[in-house]
Coordinates of N, CA, C and O in Angstrom, one line a residue:
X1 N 0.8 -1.2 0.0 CA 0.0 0.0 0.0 C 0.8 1.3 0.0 O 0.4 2.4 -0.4
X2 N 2.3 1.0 0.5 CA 2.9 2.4 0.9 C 3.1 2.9 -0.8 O 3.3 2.2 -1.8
X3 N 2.9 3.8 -0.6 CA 3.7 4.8 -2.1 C 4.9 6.0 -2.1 O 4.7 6.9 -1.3
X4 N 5.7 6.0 -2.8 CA 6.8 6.9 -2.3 C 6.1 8.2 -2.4 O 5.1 8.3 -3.1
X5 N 6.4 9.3 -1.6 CA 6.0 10.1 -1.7 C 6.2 11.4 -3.1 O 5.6 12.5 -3.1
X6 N 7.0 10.9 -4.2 CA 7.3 11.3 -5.4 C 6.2 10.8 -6.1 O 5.7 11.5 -7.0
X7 N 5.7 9.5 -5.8 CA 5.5 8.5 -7.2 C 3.8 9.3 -7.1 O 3.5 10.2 -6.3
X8 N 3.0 8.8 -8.0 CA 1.8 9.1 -7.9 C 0.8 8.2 -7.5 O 0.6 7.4 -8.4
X9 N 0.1 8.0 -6.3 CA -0.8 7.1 -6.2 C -1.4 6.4 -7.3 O -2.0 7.1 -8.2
X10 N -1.5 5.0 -7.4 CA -1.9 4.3 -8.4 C -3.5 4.0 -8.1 O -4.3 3.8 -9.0
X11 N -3.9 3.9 -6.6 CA -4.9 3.2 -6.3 C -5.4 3.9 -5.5 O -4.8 4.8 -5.0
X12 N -7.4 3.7 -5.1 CA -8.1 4.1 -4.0 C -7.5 4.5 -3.1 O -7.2 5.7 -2.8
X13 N -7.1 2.8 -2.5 CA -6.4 2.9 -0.7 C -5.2 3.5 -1.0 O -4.6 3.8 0.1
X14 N -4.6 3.7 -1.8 CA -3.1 5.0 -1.7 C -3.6 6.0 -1.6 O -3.6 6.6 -0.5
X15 N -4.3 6.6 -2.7 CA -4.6 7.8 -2.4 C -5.3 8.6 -1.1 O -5.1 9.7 -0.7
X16 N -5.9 7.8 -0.8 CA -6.8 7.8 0.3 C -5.3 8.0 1.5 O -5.2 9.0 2.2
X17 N -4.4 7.2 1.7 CA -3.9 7.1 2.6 C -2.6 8.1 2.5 O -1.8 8.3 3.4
X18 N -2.5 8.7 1.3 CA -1.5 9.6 0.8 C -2.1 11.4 1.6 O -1.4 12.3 1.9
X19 N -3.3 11.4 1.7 CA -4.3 12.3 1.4 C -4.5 12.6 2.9 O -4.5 13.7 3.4
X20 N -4.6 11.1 3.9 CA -4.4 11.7 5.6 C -3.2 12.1 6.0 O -2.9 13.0 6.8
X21 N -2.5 11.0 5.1 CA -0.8 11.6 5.4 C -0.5 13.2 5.6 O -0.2 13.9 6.5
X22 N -1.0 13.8 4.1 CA -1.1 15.4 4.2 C -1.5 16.1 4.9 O -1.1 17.3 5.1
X23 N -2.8 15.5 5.6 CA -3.6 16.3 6.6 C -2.6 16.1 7.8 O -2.7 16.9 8.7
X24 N -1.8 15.0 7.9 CA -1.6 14.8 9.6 C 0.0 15.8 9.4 O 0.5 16.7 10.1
X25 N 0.4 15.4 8.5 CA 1.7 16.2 8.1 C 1.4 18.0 8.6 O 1.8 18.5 9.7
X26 N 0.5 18.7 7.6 CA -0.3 19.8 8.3 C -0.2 20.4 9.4 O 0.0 21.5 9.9
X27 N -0.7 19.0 9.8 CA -1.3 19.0 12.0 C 0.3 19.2 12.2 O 0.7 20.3 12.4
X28 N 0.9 18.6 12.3 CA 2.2 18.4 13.0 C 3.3 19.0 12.3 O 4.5 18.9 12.7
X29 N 2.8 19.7 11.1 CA 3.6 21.3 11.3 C 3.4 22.5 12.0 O 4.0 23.5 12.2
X30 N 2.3 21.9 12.5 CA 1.9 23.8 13.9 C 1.8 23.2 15.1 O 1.0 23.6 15.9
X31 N 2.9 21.9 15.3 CA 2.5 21.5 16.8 C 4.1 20.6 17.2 O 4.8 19.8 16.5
X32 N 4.2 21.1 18.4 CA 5.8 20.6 18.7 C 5.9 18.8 18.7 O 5.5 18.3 19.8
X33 N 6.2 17.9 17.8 CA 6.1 16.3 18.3 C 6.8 15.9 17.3 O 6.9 16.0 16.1
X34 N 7.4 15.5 18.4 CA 8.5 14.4 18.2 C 8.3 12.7 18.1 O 8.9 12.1 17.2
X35 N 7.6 12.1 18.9 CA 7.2 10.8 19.4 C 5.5 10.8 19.1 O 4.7 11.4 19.7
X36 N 5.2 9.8 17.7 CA 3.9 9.4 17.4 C 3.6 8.0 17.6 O 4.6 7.2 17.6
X37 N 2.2 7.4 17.7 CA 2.1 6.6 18.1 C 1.0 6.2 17.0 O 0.0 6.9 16.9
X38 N 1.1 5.4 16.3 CA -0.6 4.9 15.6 C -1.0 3.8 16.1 O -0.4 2.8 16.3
X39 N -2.5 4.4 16.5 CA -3.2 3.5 17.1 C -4.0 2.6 16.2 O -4.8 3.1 15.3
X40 N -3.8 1.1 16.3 CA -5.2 0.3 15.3 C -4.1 0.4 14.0 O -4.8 0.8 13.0
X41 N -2.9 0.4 13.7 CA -2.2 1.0 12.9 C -2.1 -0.4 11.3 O -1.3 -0.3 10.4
X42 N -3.3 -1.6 11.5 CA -2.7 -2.3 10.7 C -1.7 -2.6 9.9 O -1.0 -3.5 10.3
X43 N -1.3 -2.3 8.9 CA -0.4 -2.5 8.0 C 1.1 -1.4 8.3 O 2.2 -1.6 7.8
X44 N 0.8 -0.3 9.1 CA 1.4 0.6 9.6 C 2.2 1.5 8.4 O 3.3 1.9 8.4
X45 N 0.9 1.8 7.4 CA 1.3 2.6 6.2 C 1.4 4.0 6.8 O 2.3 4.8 6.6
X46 N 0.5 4.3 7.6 CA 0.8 6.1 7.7 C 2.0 6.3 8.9 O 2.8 7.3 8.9
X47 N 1.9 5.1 9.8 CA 3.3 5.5 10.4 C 4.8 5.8 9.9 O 5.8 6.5 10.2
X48 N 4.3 4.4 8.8 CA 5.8 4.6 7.7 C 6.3 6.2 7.1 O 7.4 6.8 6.9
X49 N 4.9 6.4 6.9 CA 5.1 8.1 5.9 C 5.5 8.9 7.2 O 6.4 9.8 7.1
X50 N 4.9 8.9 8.4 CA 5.6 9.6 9.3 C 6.8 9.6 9.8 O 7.4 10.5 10.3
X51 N 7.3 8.2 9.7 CA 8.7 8.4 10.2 C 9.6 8.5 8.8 O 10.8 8.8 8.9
X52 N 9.2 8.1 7.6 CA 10.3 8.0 6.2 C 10.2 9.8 5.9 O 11.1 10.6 5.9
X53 N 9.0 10.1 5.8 CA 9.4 11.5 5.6 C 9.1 12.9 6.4 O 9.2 14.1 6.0
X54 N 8.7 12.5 7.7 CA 8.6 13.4 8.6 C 10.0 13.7 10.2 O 10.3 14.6 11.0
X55 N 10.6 12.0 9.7 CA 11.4 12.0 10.7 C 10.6 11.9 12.2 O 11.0 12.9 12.9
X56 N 9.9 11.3 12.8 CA 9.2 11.1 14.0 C 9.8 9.6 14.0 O 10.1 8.8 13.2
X57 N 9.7 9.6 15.4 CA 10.1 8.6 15.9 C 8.7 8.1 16.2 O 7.9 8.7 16.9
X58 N 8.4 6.8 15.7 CA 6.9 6.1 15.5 C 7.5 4.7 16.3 O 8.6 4.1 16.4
X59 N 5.8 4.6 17.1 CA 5.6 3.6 17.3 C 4.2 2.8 16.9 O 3.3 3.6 16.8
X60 N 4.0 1.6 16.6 CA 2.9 0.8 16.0 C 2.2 0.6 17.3 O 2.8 0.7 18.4
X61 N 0.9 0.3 17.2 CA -0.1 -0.6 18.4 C -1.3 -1.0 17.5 O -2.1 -0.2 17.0
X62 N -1.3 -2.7 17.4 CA -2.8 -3.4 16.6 C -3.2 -4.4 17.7 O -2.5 -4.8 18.6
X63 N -4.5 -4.9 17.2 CA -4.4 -5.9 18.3 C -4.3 -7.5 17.3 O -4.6 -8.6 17.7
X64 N -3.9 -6.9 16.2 CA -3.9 -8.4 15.5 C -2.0 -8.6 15.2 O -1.2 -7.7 14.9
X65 N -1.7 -9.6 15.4 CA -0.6 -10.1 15.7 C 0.1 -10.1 13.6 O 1.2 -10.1 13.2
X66 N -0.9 -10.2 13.0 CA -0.4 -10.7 11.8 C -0.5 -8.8 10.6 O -0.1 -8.4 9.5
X67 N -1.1 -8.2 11.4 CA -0.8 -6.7 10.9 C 0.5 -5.9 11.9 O 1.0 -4.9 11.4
X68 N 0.9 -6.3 13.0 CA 2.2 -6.2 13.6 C 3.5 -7.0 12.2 O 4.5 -6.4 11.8
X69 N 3.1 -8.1 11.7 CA 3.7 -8.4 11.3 C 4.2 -8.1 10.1 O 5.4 -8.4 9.9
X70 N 3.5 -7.4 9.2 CA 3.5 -6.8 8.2 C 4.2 -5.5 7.7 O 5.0 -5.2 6.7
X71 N 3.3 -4.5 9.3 CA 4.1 -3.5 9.7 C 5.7 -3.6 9.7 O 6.6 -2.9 9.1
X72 N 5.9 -4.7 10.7 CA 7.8 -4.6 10.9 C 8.2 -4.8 9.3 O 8.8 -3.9 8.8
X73 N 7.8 -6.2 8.4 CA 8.3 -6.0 7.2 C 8.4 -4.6 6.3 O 9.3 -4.3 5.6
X74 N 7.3 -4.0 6.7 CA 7.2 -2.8 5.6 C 8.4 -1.9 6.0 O 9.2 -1.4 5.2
X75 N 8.6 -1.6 7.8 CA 9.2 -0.9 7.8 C 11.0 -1.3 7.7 O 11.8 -0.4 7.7
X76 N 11.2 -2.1 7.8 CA 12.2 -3.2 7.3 C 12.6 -3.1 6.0 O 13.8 -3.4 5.6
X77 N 11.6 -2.8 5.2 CA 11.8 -2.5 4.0 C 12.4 -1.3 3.6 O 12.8 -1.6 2.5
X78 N 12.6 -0.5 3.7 CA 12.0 0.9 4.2 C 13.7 1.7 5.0 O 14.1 2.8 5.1
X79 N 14.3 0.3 5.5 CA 15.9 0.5 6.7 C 15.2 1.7 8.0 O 15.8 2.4 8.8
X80 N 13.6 1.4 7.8 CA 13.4 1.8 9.3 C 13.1 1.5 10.7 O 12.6 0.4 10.9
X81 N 13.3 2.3 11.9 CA 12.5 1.2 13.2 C 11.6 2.2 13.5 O 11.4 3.3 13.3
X82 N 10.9 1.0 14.4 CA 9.9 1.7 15.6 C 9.6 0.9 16.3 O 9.8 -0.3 15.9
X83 N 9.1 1.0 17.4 CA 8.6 0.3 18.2 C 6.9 -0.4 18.1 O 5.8 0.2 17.8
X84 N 7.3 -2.1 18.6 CA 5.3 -2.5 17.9 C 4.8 -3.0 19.4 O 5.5 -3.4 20.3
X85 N 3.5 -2.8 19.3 CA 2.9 -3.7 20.2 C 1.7 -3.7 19.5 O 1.3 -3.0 18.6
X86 N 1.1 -5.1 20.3 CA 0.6 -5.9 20.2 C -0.4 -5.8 21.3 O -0.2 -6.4 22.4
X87 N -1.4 -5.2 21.2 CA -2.4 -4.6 22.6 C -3.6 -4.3 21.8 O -3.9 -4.3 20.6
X88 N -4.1 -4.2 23.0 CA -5.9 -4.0 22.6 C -5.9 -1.9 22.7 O -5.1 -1.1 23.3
X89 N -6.6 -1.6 22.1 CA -6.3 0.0 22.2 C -7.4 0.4 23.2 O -7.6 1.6 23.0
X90 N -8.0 -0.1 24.0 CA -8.6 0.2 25.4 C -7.9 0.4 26.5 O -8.0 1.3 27.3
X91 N -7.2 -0.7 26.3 CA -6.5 -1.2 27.5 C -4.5 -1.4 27.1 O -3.7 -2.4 27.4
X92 N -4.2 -0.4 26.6 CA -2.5 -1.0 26.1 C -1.5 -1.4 27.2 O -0.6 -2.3 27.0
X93 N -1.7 -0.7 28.3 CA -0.3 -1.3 28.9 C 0.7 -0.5 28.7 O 1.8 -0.8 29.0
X94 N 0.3 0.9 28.0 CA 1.4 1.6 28.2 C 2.3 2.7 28.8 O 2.3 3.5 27.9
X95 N 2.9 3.1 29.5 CA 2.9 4.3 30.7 C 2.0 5.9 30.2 O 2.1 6.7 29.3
X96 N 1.4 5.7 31.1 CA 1.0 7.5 30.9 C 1.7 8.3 30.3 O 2.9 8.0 30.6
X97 N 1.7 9.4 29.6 CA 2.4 9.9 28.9 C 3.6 10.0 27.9 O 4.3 11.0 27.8
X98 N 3.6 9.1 27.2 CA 4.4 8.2 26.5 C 4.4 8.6 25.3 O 5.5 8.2 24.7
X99 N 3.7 9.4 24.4 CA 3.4 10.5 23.2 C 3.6 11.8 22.8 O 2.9 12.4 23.6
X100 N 4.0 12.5 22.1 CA 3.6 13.5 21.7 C 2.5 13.4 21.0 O 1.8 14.4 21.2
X101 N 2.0 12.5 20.3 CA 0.9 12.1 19.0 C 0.2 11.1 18.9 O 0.9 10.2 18.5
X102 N -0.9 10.9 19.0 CA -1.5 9.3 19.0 C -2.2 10.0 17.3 O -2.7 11.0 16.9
X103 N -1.9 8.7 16.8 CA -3.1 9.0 15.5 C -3.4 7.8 15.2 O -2.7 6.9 15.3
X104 N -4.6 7.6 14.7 CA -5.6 6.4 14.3 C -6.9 6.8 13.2 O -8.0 7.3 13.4
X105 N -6.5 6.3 12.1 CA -7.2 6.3 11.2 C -8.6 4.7 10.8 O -8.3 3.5 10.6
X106 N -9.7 5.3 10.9 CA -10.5 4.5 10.8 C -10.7 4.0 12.1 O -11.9 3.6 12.2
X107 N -9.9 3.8 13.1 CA -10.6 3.2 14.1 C -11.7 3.1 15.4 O -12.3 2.1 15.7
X108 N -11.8 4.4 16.1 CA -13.2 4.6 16.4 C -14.3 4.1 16.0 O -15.3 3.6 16.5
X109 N -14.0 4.5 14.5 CA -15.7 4.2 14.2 C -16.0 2.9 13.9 O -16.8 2.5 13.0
X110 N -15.0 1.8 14.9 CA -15.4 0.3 14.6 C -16.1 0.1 16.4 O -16.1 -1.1 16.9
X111 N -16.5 1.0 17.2 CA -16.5 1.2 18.3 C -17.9 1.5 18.6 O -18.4 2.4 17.9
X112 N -18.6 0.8 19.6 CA -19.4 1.2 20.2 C -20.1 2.2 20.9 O -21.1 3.0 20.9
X113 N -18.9 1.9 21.7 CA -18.4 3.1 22.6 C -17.0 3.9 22.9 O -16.1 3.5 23.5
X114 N -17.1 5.2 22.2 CA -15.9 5.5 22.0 C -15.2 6.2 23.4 O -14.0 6.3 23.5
X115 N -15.7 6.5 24.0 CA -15.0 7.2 25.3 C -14.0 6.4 26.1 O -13.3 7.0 26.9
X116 N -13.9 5.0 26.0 CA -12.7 4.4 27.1 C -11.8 4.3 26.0 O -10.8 3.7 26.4
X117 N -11.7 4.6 24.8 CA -10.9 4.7 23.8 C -10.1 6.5 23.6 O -9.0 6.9 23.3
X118 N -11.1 6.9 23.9 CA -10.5 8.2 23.9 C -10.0 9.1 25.2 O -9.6 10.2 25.4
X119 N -10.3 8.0 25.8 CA -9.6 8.8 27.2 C -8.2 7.5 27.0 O -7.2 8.1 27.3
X120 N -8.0 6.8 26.7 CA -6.7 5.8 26.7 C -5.7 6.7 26.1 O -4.6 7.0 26.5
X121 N -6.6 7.2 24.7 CA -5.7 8.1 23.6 C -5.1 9.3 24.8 O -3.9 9.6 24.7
X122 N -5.7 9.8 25.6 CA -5.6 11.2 26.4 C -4.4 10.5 26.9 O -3.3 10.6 26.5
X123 N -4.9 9.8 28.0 CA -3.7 9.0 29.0 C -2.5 8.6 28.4 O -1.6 8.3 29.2
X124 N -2.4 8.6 27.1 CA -1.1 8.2 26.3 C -0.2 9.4 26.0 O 1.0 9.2 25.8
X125 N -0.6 10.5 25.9 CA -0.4 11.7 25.3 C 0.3 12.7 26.5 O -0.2 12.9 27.5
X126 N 1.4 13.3 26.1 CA 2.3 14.2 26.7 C 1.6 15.3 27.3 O 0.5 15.0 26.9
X127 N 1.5 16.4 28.0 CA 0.5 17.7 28.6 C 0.7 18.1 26.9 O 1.5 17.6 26.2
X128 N -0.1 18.8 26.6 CA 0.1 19.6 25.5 C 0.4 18.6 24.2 O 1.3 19.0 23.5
X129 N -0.1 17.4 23.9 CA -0.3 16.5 22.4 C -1.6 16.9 21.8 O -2.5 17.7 21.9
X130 N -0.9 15.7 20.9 CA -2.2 15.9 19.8 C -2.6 15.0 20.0 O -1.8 14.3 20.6
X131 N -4.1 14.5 19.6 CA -4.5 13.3 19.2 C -5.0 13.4 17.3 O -5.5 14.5 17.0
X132 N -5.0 12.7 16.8 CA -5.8 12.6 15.2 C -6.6 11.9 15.0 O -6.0 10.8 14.7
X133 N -7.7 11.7 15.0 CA -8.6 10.6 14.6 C -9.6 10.5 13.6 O -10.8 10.7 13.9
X134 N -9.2 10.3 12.3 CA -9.9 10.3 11.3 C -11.0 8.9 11.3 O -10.6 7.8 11.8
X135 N -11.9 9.0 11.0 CA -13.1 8.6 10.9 C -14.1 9.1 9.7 O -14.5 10.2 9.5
X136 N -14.4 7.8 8.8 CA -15.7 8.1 8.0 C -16.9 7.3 8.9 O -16.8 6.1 9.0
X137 N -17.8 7.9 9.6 CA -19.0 7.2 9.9 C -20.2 7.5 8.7 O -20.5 8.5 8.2
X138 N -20.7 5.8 8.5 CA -21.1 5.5 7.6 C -21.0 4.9 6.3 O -21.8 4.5 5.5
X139 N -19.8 5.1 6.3 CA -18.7 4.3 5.1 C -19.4 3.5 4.6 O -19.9 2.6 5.3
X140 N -19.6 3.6 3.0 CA -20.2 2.4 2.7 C -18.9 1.4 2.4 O -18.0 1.9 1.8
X141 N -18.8 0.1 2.6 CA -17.4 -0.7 3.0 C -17.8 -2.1 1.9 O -18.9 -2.6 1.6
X142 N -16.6 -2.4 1.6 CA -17.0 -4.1 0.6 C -17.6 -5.5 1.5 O -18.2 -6.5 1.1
X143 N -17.2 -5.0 2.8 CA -17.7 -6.3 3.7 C -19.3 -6.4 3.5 O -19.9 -7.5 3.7
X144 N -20.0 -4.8 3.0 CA -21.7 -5.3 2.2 C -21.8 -5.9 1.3 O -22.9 -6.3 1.0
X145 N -20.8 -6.2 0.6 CA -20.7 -7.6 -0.5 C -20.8 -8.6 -0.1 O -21.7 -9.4 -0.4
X146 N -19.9 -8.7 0.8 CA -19.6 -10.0 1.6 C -20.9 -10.6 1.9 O -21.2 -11.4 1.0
X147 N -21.7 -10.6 3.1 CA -23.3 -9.8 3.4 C -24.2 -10.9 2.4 O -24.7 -12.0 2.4
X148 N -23.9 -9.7 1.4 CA -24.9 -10.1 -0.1 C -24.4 -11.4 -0.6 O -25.1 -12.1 -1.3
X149 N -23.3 -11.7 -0.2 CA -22.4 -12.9 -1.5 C -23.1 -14.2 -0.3 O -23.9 -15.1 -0.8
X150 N -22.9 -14.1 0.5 CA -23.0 -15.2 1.8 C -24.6 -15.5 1.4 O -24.9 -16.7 1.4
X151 N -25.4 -14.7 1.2 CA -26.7 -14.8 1.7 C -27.3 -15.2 0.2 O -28.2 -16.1 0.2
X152 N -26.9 -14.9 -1.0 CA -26.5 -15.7 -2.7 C -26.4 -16.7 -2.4 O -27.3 -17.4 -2.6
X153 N -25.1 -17.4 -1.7 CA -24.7 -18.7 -1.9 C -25.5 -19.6 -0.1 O -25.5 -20.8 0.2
X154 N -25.7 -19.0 0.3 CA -26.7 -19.7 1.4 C -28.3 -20.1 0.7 O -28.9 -21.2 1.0
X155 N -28.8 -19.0 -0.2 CA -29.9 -19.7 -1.0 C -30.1 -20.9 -2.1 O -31.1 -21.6 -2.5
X156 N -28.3 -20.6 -2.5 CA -28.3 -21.7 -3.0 C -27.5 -22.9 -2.6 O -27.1 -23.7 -3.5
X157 N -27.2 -23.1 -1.5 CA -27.2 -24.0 -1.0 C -25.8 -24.1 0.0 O -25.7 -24.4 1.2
X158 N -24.4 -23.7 -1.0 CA -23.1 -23.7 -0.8 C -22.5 -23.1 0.3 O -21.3 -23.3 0.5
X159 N -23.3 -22.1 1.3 CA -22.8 -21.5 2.2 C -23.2 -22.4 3.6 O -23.9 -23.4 3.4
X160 N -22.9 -22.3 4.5 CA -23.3 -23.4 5.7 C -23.2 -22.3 7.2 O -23.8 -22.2 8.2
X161 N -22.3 -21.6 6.6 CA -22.2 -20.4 8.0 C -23.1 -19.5 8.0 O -24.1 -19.4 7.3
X162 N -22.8 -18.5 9.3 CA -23.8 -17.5 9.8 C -23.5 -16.5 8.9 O -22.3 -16.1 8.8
X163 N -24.6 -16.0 8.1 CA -24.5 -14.3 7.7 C -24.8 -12.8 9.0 O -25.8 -12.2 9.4
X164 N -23.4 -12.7 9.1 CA -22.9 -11.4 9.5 C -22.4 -10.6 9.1 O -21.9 -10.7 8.0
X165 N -22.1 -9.5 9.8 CA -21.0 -8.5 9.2 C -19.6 -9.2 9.9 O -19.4 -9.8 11.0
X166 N -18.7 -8.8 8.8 CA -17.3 -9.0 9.0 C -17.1 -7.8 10.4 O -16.3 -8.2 11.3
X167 N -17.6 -6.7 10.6 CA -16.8 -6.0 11.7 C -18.2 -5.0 11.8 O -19.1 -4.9 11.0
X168 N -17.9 -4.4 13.2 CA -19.1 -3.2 12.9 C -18.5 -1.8 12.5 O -17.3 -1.5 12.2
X169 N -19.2 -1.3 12.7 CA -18.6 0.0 11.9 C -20.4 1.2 12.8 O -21.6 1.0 12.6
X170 N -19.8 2.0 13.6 CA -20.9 2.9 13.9 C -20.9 4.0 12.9 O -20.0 4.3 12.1
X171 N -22.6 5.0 13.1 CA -22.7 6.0 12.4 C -22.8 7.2 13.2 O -23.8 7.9 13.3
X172 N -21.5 7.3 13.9 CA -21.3 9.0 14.9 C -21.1 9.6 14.0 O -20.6 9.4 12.8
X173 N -21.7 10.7 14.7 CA -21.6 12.3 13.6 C -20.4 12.7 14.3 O -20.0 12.1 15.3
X174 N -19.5 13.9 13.8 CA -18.3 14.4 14.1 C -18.5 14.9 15.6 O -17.6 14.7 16.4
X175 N -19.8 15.6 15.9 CA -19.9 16.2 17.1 C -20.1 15.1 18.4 O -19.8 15.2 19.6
X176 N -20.4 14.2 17.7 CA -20.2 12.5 18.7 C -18.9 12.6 19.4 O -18.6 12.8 20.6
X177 N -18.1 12.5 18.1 CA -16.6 12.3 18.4 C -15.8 13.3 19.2 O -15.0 13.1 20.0
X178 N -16.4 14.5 18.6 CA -16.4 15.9 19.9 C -16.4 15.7 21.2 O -15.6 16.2 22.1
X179 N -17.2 15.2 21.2 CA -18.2 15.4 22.8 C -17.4 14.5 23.6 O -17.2 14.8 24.8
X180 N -16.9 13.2 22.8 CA -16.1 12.1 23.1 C -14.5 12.9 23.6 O -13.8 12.7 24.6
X181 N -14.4 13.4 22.9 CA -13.0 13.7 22.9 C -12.8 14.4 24.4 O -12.1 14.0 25.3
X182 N -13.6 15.7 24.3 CA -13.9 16.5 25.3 C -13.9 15.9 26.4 O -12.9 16.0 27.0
X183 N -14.9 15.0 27.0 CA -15.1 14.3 27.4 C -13.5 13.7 28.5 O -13.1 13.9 29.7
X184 N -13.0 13.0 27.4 CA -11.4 12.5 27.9 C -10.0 13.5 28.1 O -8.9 13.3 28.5
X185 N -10.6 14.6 27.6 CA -10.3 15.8 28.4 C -8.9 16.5 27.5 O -7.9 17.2 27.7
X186 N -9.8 15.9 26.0 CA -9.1 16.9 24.7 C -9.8 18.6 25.0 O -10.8 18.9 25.6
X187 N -8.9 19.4 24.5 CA -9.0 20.8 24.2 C -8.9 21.4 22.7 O -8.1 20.9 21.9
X188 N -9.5 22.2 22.5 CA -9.5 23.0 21.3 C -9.3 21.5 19.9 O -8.2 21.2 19.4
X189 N -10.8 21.0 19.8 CA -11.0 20.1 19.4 C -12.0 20.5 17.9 O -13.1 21.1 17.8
X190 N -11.3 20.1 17.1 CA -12.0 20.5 16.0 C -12.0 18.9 14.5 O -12.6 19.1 13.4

């Protein structure tokens, strides 16, 4: 997924992920940080772009063992480090103030309830951090194929499992996420 930052995105998910890079790049030109953290960071593409061309010292946190894995190859690839864990983003295990930056793209809005997520994000974060949390709520996502394909081949006969959704995905409005943030005791939250 990574793309150099010269080359031109070839695809959706580049572009898409070239496109927060910019925005977070932005953020963290008008804000002092040194030490970022991506939270939910699977494949650990935007951490890559933060530490290959931002120079931040990154660290990874997923709770799936085989997107840690990927991450270290990519950044391995890449002649860079950071630090991975392997934690639940509720609950990480990691000392209080341990950031300049938490950023997490997409992941909230796989959340119920976002507030013990966003006060985690707080408790991670230096006096005076950032947090970033991009979210589309409402995303229409391919896992509604999935859905449809299961429930096709269940009528006709070939499916045997439960039709569900692959993951949830909530529909908070930004001011959700607001209120959330606030809440865990973000300031000048926009």
């Amino acid at each position: 997924m990574f793309v150099d930052i010269c080359e031109e995105p070839k695809t959706q998910r580049q572009l898409n992920l070239y496109n927060y890079f910019l925005f977070i790049k932005n953020v963290l030109k008008i804000t002092h940080v040194d030490t970022v953290l991506e939270m939910g960071c699977g494949r650990g593409t935007t951490g890559l772009y933060i530490a290959k061309y931002l120079a931040k010292e990154v660290s990874l946190l997923d709770d799936s063992e085989d997107a840690i894995g990927i991450a270290k190859k990519q950044f391995a690839a890449h002649n860079l480090g950071a630090s991975y864990y392997v934690r639940n983003a509720l609950a990480t295990g990691i000392p209080d103030e341990s950031f300049d930056c938490v950023v997490s793209i997409g992941l909230a809005e796989h959340f119920c309830d976002i507030n013990p997520l966003f006060k985690e994000q707080f408790r991670l974060l230096k006096k005076g951090g950032v947090m970033i949390s991009l979210n589309i709520p409402r995303k229409f996502a391919l896992y509604s194929w999935n859905i449809a394909m299961r429930s096709i081949k269940k009528l006709l006969g070939s499916y045997k499992g439960g039709i569900q959704q692959d993951y949830y995905r909530n529909a908070y409005t930004p001011e959700t996420y607001a209120t959330a943030a606030e809440r865990a005791g973000f300031k000048d939250i926009t």
